[in-house]
Tab-separated table of C-alpha atoms in Angstrom:
chain	number	residue	atom	x	y	z
A	27	MET	CA	98.509	123.938	134.259
A	28	PRO	CA	102.283	123.461	134.290
A	29	LEU	CA	104.167	123.454	131.008
A	30	LEU	CA	106.204	120.284	130.792
A	31	PRO	CA	109.085	120.030	128.338
A	32	LEU	CA	108.972	117.351	125.653
A	33	ARG	CA	111.114	114.285	126.121
A	34	THR	CA	113.492	113.015	123.478
A	35	LEU	CA	112.532	109.511	122.444
A	36	ALA	CA	114.895	106.938	121.054
A	37	ASP	CA	114.383	105.892	117.447
A	38	ALA	CA	112.163	102.876	116.988
A	39	PRO	CA	114.000	99.693	116.010
A	40	THR	CA	112.228	99.798	112.635
A	41	ALA	CA	113.151	103.411	111.876
A	42	SER	CA	115.694	102.370	109.247
A	43	ILE	CA	113.017	100.327	107.428
A	44	ALA	CA	110.653	103.298	107.432
A	45	ASP	CA	113.391	105.637	106.218
A	46	GLU	CA	114.330	103.244	103.414
A	47	TRP	CA	110.681	102.866	102.363
A	48	LEU	CA	110.122	106.625	102.370
A	49	ALA	CA	113.279	107.132	100.288
A	50	SER	CA	112.030	104.585	97.740
A	51	MET	CA	108.684	106.422	97.546
A	52	GLU	CA	110.470	109.740	97.115
A	53	ASN	CA	112.599	108.322	94.295
A	54	ALA	CA	109.594	106.793	92.556
A	55	LEU	CA	107.600	110.027	92.770
A	56	ALA	CA	110.546	112.082	91.512
A	57	ASP	CA	110.893	109.897	88.396
A	58	PRO	CA	108.838	111.457	85.563
A	59	ALA	CA	108.410	108.016	83.970
A	60	THR	CA	106.574	106.660	87.005
A	61	ASP	CA	102.935	105.790	86.400
A	62	ARG	CA	101.482	107.175	89.628
A	63	ALA	CA	98.309	105.107	89.436
A	64	THR	CA	100.348	101.917	89.179
A	65	LEU	CA	102.623	103.083	91.995
A	66	CYS	CA	99.587	103.795	94.176
A	67	ARG	CA	98.120	100.382	93.422
A	68	ARG	CA	101.411	98.603	94.089
A	69	VAL	CA	101.987	100.355	97.416
A	70	LEU	CA	98.430	99.775	98.624
A	71	CYS	CA	98.628	96.126	97.579
A	72	GLU	CA	101.965	95.658	99.358
A	73	ILE	CA	100.427	97.067	102.540
A	74	THR	CA	97.049	95.331	102.479
A	75	TYR	CA	97.525	92.155	100.391
A	76	PRO	CA	101.270	91.455	100.289
A	77	GLU	CA	100.688	87.912	99.007
A	78	TYR	CA	99.274	89.371	95.759
A	79	ALA	CA	101.614	92.347	95.384
A	80	SER	CA	104.016	90.594	93.019
A	81	ASP	CA	101.312	89.909	90.424
A	82	TRP	CA	98.218	92.027	91.012
A	83	GLU	CA	96.905	91.574	87.466
A	84	SER	CA	96.840	87.769	87.732
A	85	ALA	CA	95.238	87.854	91.172
A	86	VAL	CA	92.395	90.114	90.008
A	87	ALA	CA	91.737	87.821	87.035
A	88	ASP	CA	92.052	84.538	88.970
A	89	PRO	CA	88.597	82.917	89.244
A	90	ARG	CA	89.911	80.621	91.998
A	91	LEU	CA	90.159	83.573	94.393
A	92	PRO	CA	87.017	84.625	96.234
A	93	MET	CA	85.140	87.284	94.307
A	94	ALA	CA	85.234	89.632	97.307
A	95	THR	CA	89.041	89.382	97.402
A	96	ARG	CA	89.263	90.128	93.693
A	97	LEU	CA	86.919	93.080	94.129
A	98	ALA	CA	88.967	94.420	97.051
A	99	LEU	CA	92.142	94.060	94.995
A	100	SER	CA	90.587	95.921	92.077
A	101	ALA	CA	89.600	98.764	94.416
A	102	LEU	CA	93.295	99.359	95.148
A	103	ASP	CA	93.771	100.764	91.641
A	104	PRO	CA	92.815	104.455	91.656
A	105	ARG	CA	91.623	104.112	88.051
A	106	ASN	CA	88.799	101.870	89.277
A	107	ILE	CA	87.146	104.476	91.450
A	108	ALA	CA	84.997	107.447	90.554
A	109	LEU	CA	85.037	110.837	92.209
A	110	GLU	CA	81.839	112.772	92.764
A	111	PRO	CA	82.505	115.453	90.088
A	112	GLU	CA	82.717	112.722	87.452
A	113	TYR	CA	78.966	112.221	87.827
A	114	TYR	CA	78.128	115.855	87.032
A	115	ALA	CA	76.779	116.411	83.532
A	116	ASP	CA	78.669	119.705	83.182
A	117	CYS	CA	82.043	118.198	84.183
A	118	ASP	CA	84.766	118.976	81.638
A	119	ASP	CA	86.262	115.495	81.217
A	120	ALA	CA	89.407	116.740	79.482
A	121	ARG	CA	90.222	119.140	82.294
A	122	PHE	CA	89.129	116.792	85.089
């Protein structure tokens, strides 16, 4: 099998948007005051439900929205999920 050299590809037209977004994530993660759970929820909401990203709390509590939508929005918050070790009786909650 012949070894073919890699080609150099031109940057995608949206590369500057991606770079700007990654820089904003880097800045947010570097800030010790950042609540990482809230950051996670905000980013996931912006990606999956951008129409609710500006006010997630109100959307989750809004009875006019379909219950499935509210449930999906609540699942974006990492504090609303459980990991398997949390079910173990011998799990040290303070350390976990």
